[in-house]
Short mmCIF file of C-alpha atoms in Angstrom, two decimals:
data_model
loop_
_atom_site.label_atom_id
_atom_site.label_comp_id
_atom_site.label_asym_id
_atom_site.label_seq_id
_atom_site.Cartn_x
_atom_site.Cartn_y
_atom_site.Cartn_z
CA GLU V 1 0.00 0.00 0.00
CA LEU V 2 2.86 2.35 0.77
CA PHE V 3 4.35 1.47 -2.63
CA VAL V 4 1.02 2.42 -4.29
CA ARG V 5 0.90 5.69 -2.41
CA TYR V 6 4.46 6.44 -3.45
CA THR V 7 3.82 5.69 -7.15
CA ARG V 8 0.45 7.47 -7.08
CA PRO V 9 0.85 10.58 -4.94
CA GLY V 10 -2.49 12.01 -5.93
CA GLN V 11 -4.60 9.18 -4.50
CA LEU V 12 -6.21 9.87 -1.10
CA LEU V 13 -6.45 7.56 1.93
CA SER V 14 -9.42 5.24 1.94
CA PRO V 15 -11.12 2.95 4.57
CA ALA V 16 -9.05 0.13 3.15
CA ASP V 17 -5.97 1.87 4.42
CA GLY V 18 -7.36 1.69 7.95
CA VAL V 19 -8.01 -2.02 7.48
CA LEU V 20 -4.42 -2.53 6.40
CA PHE V 21 -3.01 -0.73 9.39
CA ALA V 22 -5.36 -2.75 11.65
CA LEU V 23 -4.13 -5.93 10.03
CA ALA V 24 -0.54 -4.82 10.61
CA PHE V 25 -1.30 -4.29 14.27
CA LEU V 26 -3.00 -7.68 14.56
CA GLY V 27 0.02 -9.21 12.87
CA LEU V 28 2.20 -7.88 15.68
CA VAL V 29 -0.24 -9.36 18.20
CA THR V 30 -0.04 -12.69 16.38
CA ARG V 31 3.74 -12.61 16.56
CA TRP V 32 3.50 -12.00 20.31
CA LEU V 33 1.14 -14.99 20.67
CA VAL V 34 3.61 -17.19 18.80
CA ARG V 35 6.42 -16.19 21.17
CA LYS V 36 4.17 -17.00 24.14
CA GLY V 37 3.57 -20.49 22.78
CA TYR V 38 0.01 -20.12 21.49
CA VAL V 39 0.93 -21.33 17.99
CA SER V 40 -2.44 -22.77 16.97
CA VAL V 41 -4.39 -19.67 18.03
CA ALA V 42 -1.85 -17.39 16.32
CA SER V 43 -1.98 -19.48 13.12
CA ILE V 44 -5.78 -19.34 12.92
CA MET V 45 -5.77 -15.61 13.68
CA LEU V 46 -3.10 -14.93 11.07
CA VAL V 47 -4.87 -16.87 8.30
CA VAL V 48 -8.23 -15.25 9.07
CA LEU V 49 -6.78 -11.76 9.31
CA VAL V 50 -4.75 -12.06 6.09
CA TRP V 51 -7.75 -13.49 4.21
CA ALA V 52 -10.02 -10.75 5.53
CA GLY V 53 -7.47 -8.04 4.70
CA VAL V 54 -6.88 -9.32 1.18
CA ASN V 55 -10.55 -9.55 0.32
CA GLY V 56 -11.34 -6.29 2.15
CA ILE V 57 -8.81 -4.44 0.02
CA ALA V 58 -10.26 -6.03 -3.13
CA ALA V 59 -13.81 -5.04 -2.12
CA SER V 60 -12.81 -1.44 -1.34
CA VAL V 61 -10.88 -0.79 -4.56
CA TYR V 62 -11.32 -2.79 -7.78
CA GLY V 63 -13.36 -5.80 -6.67
CA VAL V 64 -12.66 -9.12 -8.27
CA ARG V 65 -10.31 -7.50 -10.75
CA ASP V 66 -8.14 -6.08 -7.94
CA ALA V 67 -4.60 -7.45 -7.91
CA SER V 68 -4.85 -8.17 -4.18
CA PHE V 69 -7.61 -10.75 -4.78
CA ILE V 70 -5.04 -13.04 -6.34
CA THR V 71 -3.37 -13.19 -2.92
CA ASN V 72 -6.12 -15.66 -1.87
CA PHE V 73 -3.90 -18.37 -3.35
CA VAL V 74 -1.17 -17.32 -0.91
CA VAL V 75 -3.68 -17.41 1.94
CA MET V 76 -4.71 -20.94 0.87
CA LEU V 77 -1.08 -22.00 0.88
CA MET V 78 -0.56 -20.40 4.27
CA ALA V 79 -3.61 -22.18 5.66
CA ALA V 80 -2.39 -25.50 4.25
CA LEU V 81 1.07 -25.07 5.73
CA LEU V 82 -0.02 -23.74 9.12
CA LEU V 83 -3.34 -25.53 9.76
CA GLY V 84 -3.52 -28.40 7.27
CA TRP V 85 -5.47 -29.17 4.13
CA PRO V 86 -8.97 -28.82 5.73
CA ALA V 87 -8.18 -25.17 6.47
CA ALA V 88 -6.97 -24.66 2.87
CA VAL V 89 -10.27 -26.07 1.58
CA ILE V 90 -12.22 -23.74 3.85
CA ILE V 91 -10.21 -20.72 2.60
CA ALA V 92 -10.76 -21.78 -1.02
CA VAL V 93 -14.55 -22.06 -0.58
CA ALA V 94 -14.65 -18.73 1.25
CA SER V 95 -12.57 -17.08 -1.50
CA MET V 96 -14.84 -18.41 -4.24
CA ALA V 97 -17.90 -17.19 -2.39
CA THR V 98 -16.26 -13.79 -1.98
CA ALA V 99 -15.47 -13.65 -5.72
CA PHE V 100 -19.08 -14.32 -6.67
CA GLY V 101 -20.28 -11.84 -4.06
CA LEU V 102 -18.03 -9.08 -5.38
CA ALA V 103 -19.05 -9.85 -8.96
CA TYR V 104 -22.80 -9.69 -8.17
CA ALA V 105 -22.29 -6.52 -6.13
CA GLU V 106 -20.50 -4.87 -9.03
CA ALA V 107 -23.15 -6.04 -11.53
CA GLY V 108 -25.99 -4.81 -9.33
CA GLY V 109 -24.46 -1.41 -8.83
CA LEU V 110 -23.77 -1.93 -5.17
CA LEU V 111 -20.04 -1.65 -5.71
CA VAL V 112 -18.71 1.25 -7.81
CA ILE V 113 -15.43 0.34 -9.39
CA PRO V 114 -13.17 3.22 -10.52
CA SER V 115 -11.25 3.04 -13.75
CA TYR V 116 -8.36 0.68 -13.56
CA SER V 117 -5.77 1.06 -16.26
CA VAL V 118 -3.80 -1.87 -17.56
CA THR V 119 -0.55 -0.23 -16.48
CA SER V 120 -1.80 0.15 -12.91
CA PHE V 121 -2.98 -3.47 -12.90
CA ALA V 122 0.42 -4.60 -14.15
CA GLN V 123 2.14 -2.60 -11.41
CA ASP V 124 -0.20 -3.90 -8.71
CA ILE V 125 -0.01 -7.51 -9.84
CA SER V 126 3.79 -7.28 -9.96
CA VAL V 127 3.85 -5.97 -6.40
CA VAL V 128 1.38 -8.65 -5.23
CA LEU V 129 3.27 -11.43 -6.95
CA GLY V 130 6.56 -10.15 -5.53
CA MET V 131 5.15 -9.99 -2.07
CA ALA V 132 3.59 -13.44 -2.52
CA ALA V 133 6.94 -14.80 -3.65
CA VAL V 134 8.66 -13.30 -0.62
CA PHE V 135 5.93 -14.55 1.67
CA ILE V 136 6.01 -18.03 0.13
CA SER V 137 9.78 -18.14 0.40
CA ILE V 138 9.53 -17.17 4.03
CA LEU V 139 6.90 -19.86 4.65
CA THR V 140 8.88 -22.42 2.66
CA SER V 141 12.14 -21.69 4.46
CA GLY V 142 10.31 -21.79 7.78
CA LEU V 143 8.71 -25.06 6.75
CA GLU V 144 12.06 -26.48 5.67
CA ASN V 145 13.61 -25.41 8.94
CA ALA V 146 10.67 -26.94 10.77
CA ILE V 147 11.11 -30.14 8.77
CA LYS V 148 14.82 -30.19 9.55
CA ARG V 149 14.11 -29.59 13.21
CA SER V 150 11.48 -32.28 13.06
CA ARG V 151 13.90 -34.70 11.42
CA ASN V 152 16.53 -33.85 14.01
CA SER V 153 13.94 -34.34 16.72
CA VAL V 154 12.96 -37.67 15.17
CA GLU V 155 16.60 -38.75 15.04
CA GLU V 156 17.13 -37.60 18.61
CA LEU V 157 13.96 -39.41 19.59
CA GLU V 158 15.15 -42.56 17.84
CA ARG V 159 18.51 -42.31 19.60
CA ALA V 160 16.70 -41.69 22.87
CA ASN V 161 14.45 -44.69 22.17
CA THR V 162 17.50 -46.80 21.37
CA GLU V 163 19.20 -45.70 24.56
CA LEU V 164 15.95 -46.27 26.44
CA LYS V 165 15.68 -49.78 25.02
CA GLU V 166 19.27 -50.48 25.97
CA THR V 167 18.58 -49.08 29.43
CA GLN V 168 15.43 -51.19 29.68
CA SER V 169 17.37 -54.23 28.53
CA ASN V 170 20.10 -53.57 31.08
CA LEU V 171 17.49 -52.90 33.72
CA HIS V 172 15.71 -56.13 32.84
CA ALA V 173 19.00 -58.02 33.02
CA SER V 174 19.79 -56.35 36.33
CA THR V 175 16.31 -57.19 37.57
CA LEU V 176 16.73 -60.83 36.58
CA GLU V 177 20.15 -60.89 38.24
CA LEU V 178 18.70 -59.25 41.33
CA VAL V 179 15.85 -61.76 41.43
CA SER V 180 18.31 -64.60 41.02
CA THR V 181 20.51 -63.14 43.77
CA ASN V 182 17.49 -62.71 46.02
CA LEU V 183 16.52 -66.33 45.42
CA VAL V 184 20.05 -67.44 46.27
CA LEU V 185 20.08 -65.28 49.40
CA GLN V 186 16.65 -66.55 50.38
CA LYS V 187 17.84 -70.10 49.88
CA ARG V 188 20.94 -69.45 51.98
CA THR V 189 18.79 -67.82 54.65
CA GLU V 190 16.59 -70.91 54.77
CA ARG V 191 19.66 -73.11 55.10
CA LEU V 192 21.10 -70.94 57.89
CA ARG V 193 17.73 -70.83 59.62
CA ALA V 194 17.53 -74.62 59.50
CA ILE V 195 21.06 -74.90 60.92
CA ALA V 196 20.22 -72.48 63.73
CA GLU V 197 16.97 -74.28 64.50
CA VAL V 198 18.73 -77.65 64.61
CA ALA V 199 21.39 -76.19 66.92
CA ARG V 200 18.72 -74.73 69.20
CA THR V 201 16.83 -78.03 69.31
CA ALA V 202 20.02 -79.97 70.00
CA ALA V 203 20.84 -77.63 72.87
CA SER V 204 17.39 -77.98 74.44
CA VAL V 205 16.75 -81.70 73.83
CA GLN V 206 19.16 -84.32 75.13
CA ASP V 207 16.84 -87.32 74.84
CA PHE V 208 18.09 -89.37 71.88
CA ASP V 209 14.67 -90.87 71.07
CA ARG V 210 13.05 -87.40 70.94
CA LEU V 211 15.95 -85.63 69.23
CA LEU V 212 15.99 -87.48 65.90
CA PRO V 213 12.27 -87.01 65.04
CA LEU V 214 12.51 -83.33 65.98
CA ILE V 215 15.56 -82.79 63.77
CA SER V 216 14.02 -84.50 60.73
CA THR V 217 10.77 -82.55 61.18
CA ILE V 218 12.57 -79.21 61.52
CA ILE V 219 14.70 -79.81 58.41
CA SER V 220 11.65 -80.88 56.41
CA LYS V 221 9.73 -77.73 57.33
CA GLN V 222 12.62 -75.26 57.03
CA LEU V 223 13.91 -76.57 53.69
CA SER V 224 10.50 -77.57 52.25
CA CYS V 225 11.71 -81.11 51.62
CA TYR V 226 9.23 -83.82 50.76
CA ARG V 227 11.04 -86.46 52.82
CA VAL V 228 13.89 -86.25 55.35
CA SER V 229 15.49 -89.44 56.67
CA ILE V 230 18.27 -90.03 59.20
CA PHE V 231 20.29 -93.26 58.98
CA LEU V 232 22.76 -94.41 61.64
CA VAL V 233 25.42 -97.10 61.25
CA ASP V 234 25.20 -100.14 63.52
CA GLN V 235 28.04 -101.21 65.83
CA GLN V 236 29.46 -103.61 63.24
CA SER V 237 29.43 -100.85 60.54
CA GLU V 238 27.63 -103.30 58.29
CA PHE V 239 24.19 -101.74 57.93
CA ALA V 240 22.72 -98.22 58.01
CA ILE V 241 19.54 -98.32 60.08
CA LEU V 242 16.71 -95.84 59.48
CA ARG V 243 16.20 -94.14 62.87
CA SER V 244 13.98 -91.18 61.95
CA GLN V 245 11.87 -90.02 59.02
CA SER V 246 9.70 -86.97 58.30
CA ILE V 247 7.29 -86.69 55.35
CA ASP V 248 5.93 -83.22 54.46
CA GLY V 249 7.00 -81.84 57.84
CA GLU V 250 5.27 -84.59 59.85
CA SER V 251 7.31 -87.18 61.74
CA LYS V 252 6.51 -90.73 60.69
CA MET V 253 6.42 -93.56 63.21
CA LEU V 254 8.79 -96.32 62.19
CA THR V 255 6.84 -99.54 62.55
CA GLU V 256 9.66 -101.71 61.26
CA GLU V 257 13.40 -101.37 61.22
CA HIS V 258 14.58 -100.49 57.73
CA ARG V 259 18.26 -101.06 57.05
CA ILE V 260 20.57 -100.51 54.07
CA LYS V 261 23.83 -102.32 53.51
CA VAL V 262 26.84 -100.03 53.81
CA GLY V 263 28.62 -99.80 50.47
CA GLY V 264 25.66 -101.24 48.58
CA GLU V 265 24.23 -100.04 45.30
CA GLY V 266 21.99 -97.43 46.91
CA ILE V 267 23.01 -93.79 47.32
CA VAL V 268 22.81 -93.91 51.12
CA GLY V 269 25.10 -96.91 51.42
CA SER V 270 27.53 -95.38 48.94
CA VAL V 271 27.65 -92.04 50.79
CA ILE V 272 28.30 -93.76 54.13
CA ARG V 273 31.07 -95.87 52.62
CA THR V 274 32.84 -93.01 50.81
CA GLY V 275 31.96 -90.16 53.18
CA THR V 276 31.22 -87.92 50.14
CA PRO V 277 27.86 -86.14 49.52
CA ARG V 278 25.90 -87.13 46.43
CA ILE V 279 23.12 -85.49 44.41
CA ALA V 280 20.58 -87.53 42.43
CA GLY V 281 18.45 -85.95 39.69
CA ASP V 282 14.94 -86.84 38.56
CA ARG V 283 14.32 -90.40 39.72
CA GLY V 284 10.83 -90.80 38.28
CA THR V 285 9.18 -93.85 39.81
CA GLN V 286 12.48 -95.50 40.69
CA ALA V 287 12.65 -96.67 44.34
CA LEU V 288 15.46 -95.46 46.57
CA ASP V 289 17.84 -98.06 48.01
CA SER V 290 15.07 -100.53 48.83
CA GLU V 291 12.04 -102.03 47.18
CA ASN V 292 10.07 -101.26 50.34
CA GLN V 293 10.52 -97.49 49.89
CA ASP V 294 7.72 -95.86 47.89
CA LEU V 295 9.36 -92.73 46.47
CA ARG V 296 7.31 -92.10 43.37
CA GLU V 297 6.85 -88.43 44.34
CA SER V 298 10.58 -87.85 44.79
CA HIS V 299 12.36 -86.22 41.82
CA ALA V 300 15.53 -84.89 43.46
CA GLU V 301 17.69 -86.23 46.25
CA LEU V 302 20.67 -85.04 48.29
CA THR V 303 22.44 -87.40 50.70
CA LEU V 304 25.03 -86.06 53.15
CA PRO V 305 27.32 -88.07 55.43
CA LEU V 306 27.08 -87.57 59.18
CA LYS V 307 30.65 -87.27 60.44
CA VAL V 308 32.08 -87.01 63.95
CA SER V 309 35.86 -86.64 64.32
CA GLY V 310 36.35 -87.87 60.76
CA SER V 311 34.26 -91.02 61.26
CA VAL V 312 30.96 -91.52 59.41
CA ILE V 313 28.20 -92.44 61.85
CA GLY V 314 25.30 -92.23 59.41
CA ALA V 315 23.68 -90.24 56.60
CA LEU V 316 21.14 -87.41 56.20
CA ASP V 317 18.90 -88.03 53.18
CA LEU V 318 16.88 -85.10 51.72
CA GLN V 319 14.30 -85.57 48.96
CA SER V 320 12.20 -83.06 47.03
CA ARG V 321 9.28 -83.17 44.62
CA GLU V 322 10.92 -80.45 42.48
CA PRO V 323 13.28 -81.66 39.73
CA ASN V 324 16.90 -80.51 40.15
CA ALA V 325 16.07 -79.00 43.54
CA PHE V 326 19.65 -79.40 44.83
CA ASP V 327 22.93 -78.05 43.46
CA GLU V 328 26.58 -77.86 44.48
CA GLU V 329 25.98 -74.75 46.58
CA ASP V 330 23.42 -76.74 48.60
CA VAL V 331 26.07 -79.37 49.17
CA SER V 332 28.41 -76.73 50.61
CA ASN V 333 25.74 -75.10 52.79
CA LEU V 334 23.97 -78.23 53.97
CA THR V 335 27.22 -79.99 54.85
CA ILE V 336 27.33 -77.59 57.81
CA LEU V 337 23.80 -78.72 58.67
CA ALA V 338 24.85 -82.38 58.47
CA ASP V 339 27.84 -81.72 60.72
CA GLN V 340 25.57 -80.01 63.24
CA VAL V 341 23.16 -82.97 63.13
CA ALA V 342 26.04 -85.41 63.64
CA ILE V 343 27.35 -83.45 66.63
CA SER V 344 23.85 -83.29 68.10
CA ILE V 345 23.40 -87.04 67.70
CA GLN V 346 26.81 -87.75 69.21
CA ASN V 347 26.09 -85.44 72.15
CA ALA V 348 22.72 -87.10 72.73
CA LEU V 349 24.33 -90.55 72.63
CA SER V 350 27.06 -89.43 75.04
CA ALA V 351 24.46 -87.91 77.36
CA GLU V 352 22.46 -91.13 77.26
CA GLN V 353 25.57 -93.16 78.08
CA VAL V 354 26.38 -90.81 80.96
CA ARG V 355 22.83 -91.09 82.29
CA ARG V 356 23.02 -94.87 82.03
CA ALA V 357 26.38 -94.91 83.78
CA LEU V 358 25.09 -92.62 86.52
CA HIS V 359 22.03 -94.78 86.95
CA GLU V 360 24.18 -97.90 87.23
CA ALA V 361 26.53 -96.11 89.62
CA GLU V 362 23.57 -94.99 91.69
CA ILE V 363 22.24 -98.54 91.87
CA ALA V 364 25.69 -99.84 92.85
CA SER V 365 26.05 -97.06 95.41
CA ARG V 366 22.68 -97.93 96.90
CA GLN V 367 23.63 -101.59 97.12
CA VAL V 368 26.98 -100.81 98.71
CA THR V 369 25.35 -98.32 101.07
CA GLY V 370 22.79 -100.90 102.15
CA GLN V 371 25.43 -103.58 102.74
CA VAL V 372 27.79 -101.21 104.59
CA TRP V 373 25.09 -99.82 106.86
CA GLN V 374 23.75 -103.29 107.59
CA LEU V 375 27.18 -104.29 108.94
CA TYR V 376 27.65 -100.88 110.58
CA THR V 377 24.36 -101.00 112.51
CA GLU V 378 25.00 -104.58 113.62
CA ALA V 379 28.42 -103.61 114.99
CA ALA V 380 27.22 -100.41 116.71
CA GLU V 381 27.44 -100.51 120.52
CA ARG V 382 24.33 -98.37 121.10
CA PRO V 383 21.33 -98.80 118.78
CA GLY V 384 19.96 -95.33 119.61
CA TYR V 385 18.83 -92.81 122.22
CA ARG V 386 15.56 -91.62 123.74
CA TYR V 387 14.92 -88.12 125.16
CA ASP V 388 12.00 -87.80 127.59
CA GLY V 389 12.18 -84.05 128.11
CA ILE V 390 14.70 -84.23 131.00
CA LYS V 391 17.60 -86.34 129.85
CA SER V 392 18.61 -88.67 127.00
CA ASP V 393 19.04 -92.43 127.67
CA ALA V 394 20.53 -95.10 125.44
CA LEU V 395 18.15 -97.69 124.02
CA LYS V 396 18.76 -101.16 125.38
CA GLU V 397 17.31 -103.09 122.44
CA ARG V 398 17.51 -102.40 118.74
CA ASN V 399 13.82 -102.82 118.07
CA GLU V 400 12.66 -101.27 121.32
CA SER V 401 10.81 -98.42 119.62
CA ARG V 402 8.85 -100.66 117.27
CA GLY V 403 6.65 -102.07 119.98
CA GLU V 404 4.79 -98.84 120.59
CA ASP V 405 2.11 -98.04 118.09
CA ASP V 406 1.22 -94.60 119.36
CA GLY V 407 3.50 -91.91 118.05
CA LEU V 408 4.89 -90.45 114.84
CA PHE V 409 7.64 -92.34 113.05
CA VAL V 410 9.89 -90.50 110.56
CA PRO V 411 12.34 -92.67 108.57
CA VAL V 412 15.97 -91.58 108.23
CA GLN V 413 16.94 -92.58 104.69
CA LEU V 414 20.22 -92.57 102.83
CA ARG V 415 20.31 -93.36 99.08
CA GLY V 416 16.97 -95.13 99.24
CA HIS V 417 17.84 -97.19 102.33
CA THR V 418 16.33 -96.62 105.77
CA ILE V 419 19.22 -96.49 108.23
CA GLY V 420 17.18 -95.29 111.18
CA ARG V 421 13.94 -93.77 112.36
CA LEU V 422 12.82 -90.88 114.52
CA LYS V 423 9.85 -91.36 116.84
CA LEU V 424 7.83 -88.46 118.22
CA LYS V 425 5.29 -89.07 120.95
CA ALA V 426 3.29 -86.24 122.50
CA TYR V 427 2.34 -86.16 126.20
CA ASP V 428 -1.15 -85.20 125.12
CA ALA V 429 -2.63 -88.00 123.02
CA SER V 430 -4.95 -85.53 121.25
CA ARG V 431 -2.18 -83.30 119.99
CA GLN V 432 -1.88 -82.82 116.23
CA TRP V 433 1.53 -82.10 114.73
CA THR V 434 1.63 -78.93 112.62
CA ASP V 435 3.08 -78.70 109.11
CA ASP V 436 6.00 -76.63 110.37
CA GLU V 437 6.83 -79.23 113.01
CA LEU V 438 6.64 -82.04 110.48
CA ALA V 439 8.86 -80.05 108.09
CA ILE V 440 11.42 -79.52 110.87
CA VAL V 441 11.44 -83.25 111.68
CA ALA V 442 11.79 -84.19 107.98
CA ALA V 443 14.66 -81.75 107.48
CA THR V 444 16.30 -83.04 110.63
CA ALA V 445 16.01 -86.60 109.35
CA GLU V 446 17.74 -85.62 106.09
CA ARG V 447 20.59 -83.87 107.91
CA VAL V 448 20.97 -86.72 110.40
CA ALA V 449 21.35 -89.16 107.49
CA LEU V 450 24.07 -87.00 105.93
CA ALA V 451 25.83 -86.53 109.28
CA LEU V 452 25.78 -90.27 109.99
CA GLU V 453 27.17 -91.01 106.55
CA GLY V 454 29.88 -88.40 107.07
CA ALA V 455 30.80 -89.91 110.42
CA ARG V 456 30.94 -93.37 108.93
CA LEU V 457 33.10 -92.21 106.05
CA LEU V 458 35.39 -90.40 108.50
CA GLU V 459 35.73 -93.53 110.57
CA ASP V 460 36.52 -95.60 107.48
CA ALA V 461 39.04 -93.00 106.39
CA GLN V 462 40.68 -93.06 109.81
CA LYS V 463 40.86 -96.85 109.66
CA ARG V 464 42.42 -96.74 106.21
CA ALA V 465 44.86 -94.08 107.39
CA SER V 466 45.79 -96.18 110.40
CA ARG V 467 46.29 -99.20 108.17
CA GLU V 468 48.40 -97.26 105.73
CA THR V 469 50.44 -95.84 108.61
CA PHE V 470 51.04 -99.31 110.02
CA LEU V 471 52.04 -100.70 106.63
CA SER V 472 54.33 -97.74 106.02
CA GLU V 473 56.02 -98.05 109.39
CA MET V 474 56.35 -101.82 109.07
CA ALA V 475 57.82 -101.50 105.61
CA ALA V 476 60.29 -98.92 106.88
CA LYS V 477 61.29 -101.16 109.79
CA LEU V 478 61.64 -104.27 107.65
CA SER V 479 63.73 -102.34 105.14
CA THR V 480 66.35 -101.77 107.86
CA SER V 481 66.58 -105.49 108.72
CA PHE V 482 68.99 -107.66 106.77
CA GLN V 483 68.83 -110.91 108.80
CA LEU V 484 66.17 -113.54 108.30
CA ASP V 485 65.55 -114.08 112.01
CA SER V 486 65.18 -110.35 112.63
CA ILE V 487 62.65 -109.98 109.79
CA LEU V 488 60.52 -112.83 111.09
CA ARG V 489 60.56 -111.57 114.66
CA ASP V 490 59.75 -107.97 113.70
CA THR V 491 56.86 -109.12 111.53
CA VAL V 492 55.04 -111.11 114.21
CA GLU V 493 55.72 -108.45 116.85
CA GLU V 494 54.29 -105.60 114.79
CA LEU V 495 51.22 -107.61 113.75
CA GLY V 496 50.65 -108.80 117.28
CA GLN V 497 50.83 -105.28 118.68
CA THR V 498 48.45 -104.00 116.05
CA LEU V 499 45.97 -106.91 116.17
CA GLU V 500 45.26 -106.89 119.87
CA GLY V 501 43.80 -110.01 121.42
CA SER V 502 45.45 -112.37 118.95
CA THR V 503 48.41 -114.66 118.56
CA VAL V 504 50.49 -114.24 115.43
CA SER V 505 52.82 -116.91 114.09
CA PHE V 506 55.10 -116.93 111.10
CA GLN V 507 56.55 -120.22 109.86
CA LEU V 508 58.79 -120.88 106.91
CA VAL V 509 57.65 -123.88 104.82
CA ASN V 510 59.10 -125.87 101.99
CA PRO V 511 57.56 -124.66 98.71
CA SER V 512 57.25 -128.27 97.55
CA SER V 513 55.35 -129.39 100.66
CA PRO V 514 51.72 -128.65 101.54
CA LEU V 515 51.20 -125.42 103.48
CA ALA V 516 50.49 -126.04 107.17
CA THR V 517 48.80 -123.42 109.23
CA GLU V 518 48.22 -123.27 112.93
CA SER V 519 44.66 -123.71 114.08
CA ASN V 520 44.71 -120.53 116.14
CA ASN V 521 46.36 -118.33 113.46
CA GLY V 522 44.34 -115.16 112.94
CA SER V 523 41.89 -115.97 115.74
CA HIS V 524 40.43 -113.18 117.88
CA GLU V 525 40.23 -113.72 121.63
CA THR V 526 37.74 -111.98 123.89
CA THR V 527 40.37 -111.15 126.50
CA LYS V 528 43.68 -109.53 125.76
CA PRO V 529 46.48 -112.03 126.65
CA GLU V 530 50.03 -111.24 127.55
CA ARG V 531 52.45 -111.00 124.67
CA GLY V 532 52.64 -114.50 123.24
CA ASN V 533 53.81 -113.58 119.83
CA HIS V 534 56.53 -115.86 118.55
CA ALA V 535 58.27 -116.76 115.37
CA GLU V 536 58.63 -120.35 114.27
#
């Protein structure tokens, strides 16, 4: 428009000029919207404003024949590039309708068209085409730049997708590795938990018959094994005897003794013979070590030797329903479990032997105590004492207290033997003994038994000490004698002085003749005679 005003200085401003300046202002607003990010709104506004400006200029000047009307093709191209082909179709229909409207308005006299020389039309169309070329070049370059940016974005997106896929692949591999590691750690935790539980059970249970079923049940539950069996070798090391078995975490009662020959064809016998763990894979319906064993549900098996101080005392047999349930790592981990089981079994056996030995020693001690106290009571000078509230008197007869039925009798017992009795008789026949009084009497009876035993042991110790002293002194004296007659005389004199009330003789005999002994040798006399010791 400025170019037209410059080439035609005589032409005055028209309303179309105001429209153009308004369009210029709206173009600036559209540019501001684009910078703010409202691209779609700015594109629609720009297409509508340019189309309205182009057709408004045509309507205000030369109508359909105006050079600016040709710019509708540029507006169509702009709409196609900015908004897509539907917008270009809409602009084309609107432009055609505008062309017919301008033509009818001019034909009906509604639109007065001034004279429009060919030279002016050529100038205007040149300007419009130039501007259209510039505008199209701008749009094309912008489109090319947009396409390049789009291609770069697509390439960057593809690279990002590739990197993302690689990252996802690495993440998936790391996840699988982590899952595998977690499974291994979980498996190790189960093994360690089973070892700890077996150790705790072994520490709390010392009964051999209770220990084995508990161990097999714990292992079956902790390790999720279908069947857990414990075999122990007999004393001849010929057979491995099944001593405990747990199926699905429940201990099974062994109704019959199942045994496997050591070193036989079965895995248990082989493990006991070699002392080396063995893993068996899927066994199908094959029986294990014996035709009596129904192991059709077992598909994996691990057998570990039970060792104590390098000696194999049995085997721990683990079976699972899962194929390939055991591997070499299980062998390493569960060998610790087998060692713990072996130690527990050995400790239980040792404890049982100690208990048996203590029981036998207790029985022997009771028998010896009964025999010793029977002789001791028979040799005692006074069978007992009675206290009547004023003084204590010795009992004249041993069974004197048994004849009276009225009274309270409290036995004095030592190692299961009654070595005496306490009798309590109240002056008042209606008196009832209280619990405290009975407790005092019972405690007194216990302490009296211990005191009597201590006195007896002291007396025996004194006798043994006296005997050892005599033997020591006699040996020392005899060691200083070097003559036969002196040795014989010293011997009978020392024995005679020690064994009071006796006559001691010593006679040399021919080793080839029968031994003759005097009839009174070693006899005890009731009265102490004068020294009649002699050597013959």
